[in-house]
């Protein structure tokens, strides 16, 4: 299908110009169309024989990368196809493995896509899910580059010329004479009517008999030439042919099919009823043998069943005793743990007291405290002495002031006499 002068498809050219950008209300369904175009391009590149069989993978469905199903499987399929398409486009690319870093693989694929001149206007994290419009866009661009490298181009569609079909009419099924058509119409009318009036039937038969006798007399007295009669018959005969096309919706065909199916079912039932009866008899005999064998086995193993029941009873008693003993053991283990915790506390307190008795640090602290107290006592004594000296000075000064005031004051004699 390669043609150098062919024009690429319009949808491919539009997607190459637009990329994964938003295109309106139908953008949500664009990835389904893109996925179908991608699948067609992959089939043109024979991806099933060259890519999938090498890695033992199943073929893609129509909407494999459009809908999320299994992110891990879809991402690995995306990486595998992208690496194969890049290699198909003429650029060497190492096939990724499942243990490779997804970010590194995605960055390598996008760098190869940019090297082809394709725009990438979406974050690389969109490709980690392994599905979506971005995944379909990347694979579609790589598939187009691979088709270009292989020299493939789209041709214009060539529509086949349709020839009109000639209807073949068989004379046995399609042609009816007028008399046969009248008989069919009479049969239909008889089937549709539920009852017939006897008087009307007698009148019709009488008129038909009269017409027949008159026709016979006319025929006996006819003067028509036989050659002219034959010529007239040959001329009118093509016009008397009635072509009836079979219609699948006709109830007569349905009734005939029902009768045919009923006859087929009856014949098949007659053949299969014998086999079914034989199978039923064999199954019933086998069931009887199984019942008798089961009764025999039960009778033979009765003593073993009794022993088994007694062993089951002993086992249940042993289990009960074990449960009781295990309950006591758990209680004693709990008490032991409590006693152990109390013992650990006592040991810790004893160790603390022993370390405090043998340690000289408290004595040193006491000595330091006594020295500090002595220094503080000396300072307090000095402050008290200073305060006493200041107080004594203030008292002496006050006393001298009082004495001076007493000597300086002169009391008049007239005043003294009054007292």
CSV table of C-alpha atoms in Angstrom, one decimal, residues 330-346:
chain,number,residue,atom,x,y,z
A,330,UNK,CA,-1.5,-18.7,82.2
A,331,UNK,CA,-2.8,-17.6,85.6
A,332,UNK,CA,0.5,-18.7,87.3
A,333,UNK,CA,2.5,-17.0,84.5
A,334,UNK,CA,0.6,-13.8,85.2
A,335,UNK,CA,1.3,-14.0,89.0
A,336,UNK,CA,5.0,-14.8,88.2
A,337,UNK,CA,5.3,-11.8,86.0
A,338,UNK,CA,3.8,-9.6,88.8
A,339,UNK,CA,6.2,-11.0,91.4
A,340,UNK,CA,9.1,-10.5,89.0
A,341,UNK,CA,8.1,-6.9,88.5
A,342,UNK,CA,7.9,-6.3,92.3
A,343,UNK,CA,11.3,-8.0,92.7
A,344,UNK,CA,12.9,-5.8,90.1
A,345,UNK,CA,11.5,-2.7,91.8
A,346,UNK,CA,13.0,-3.8,95.2
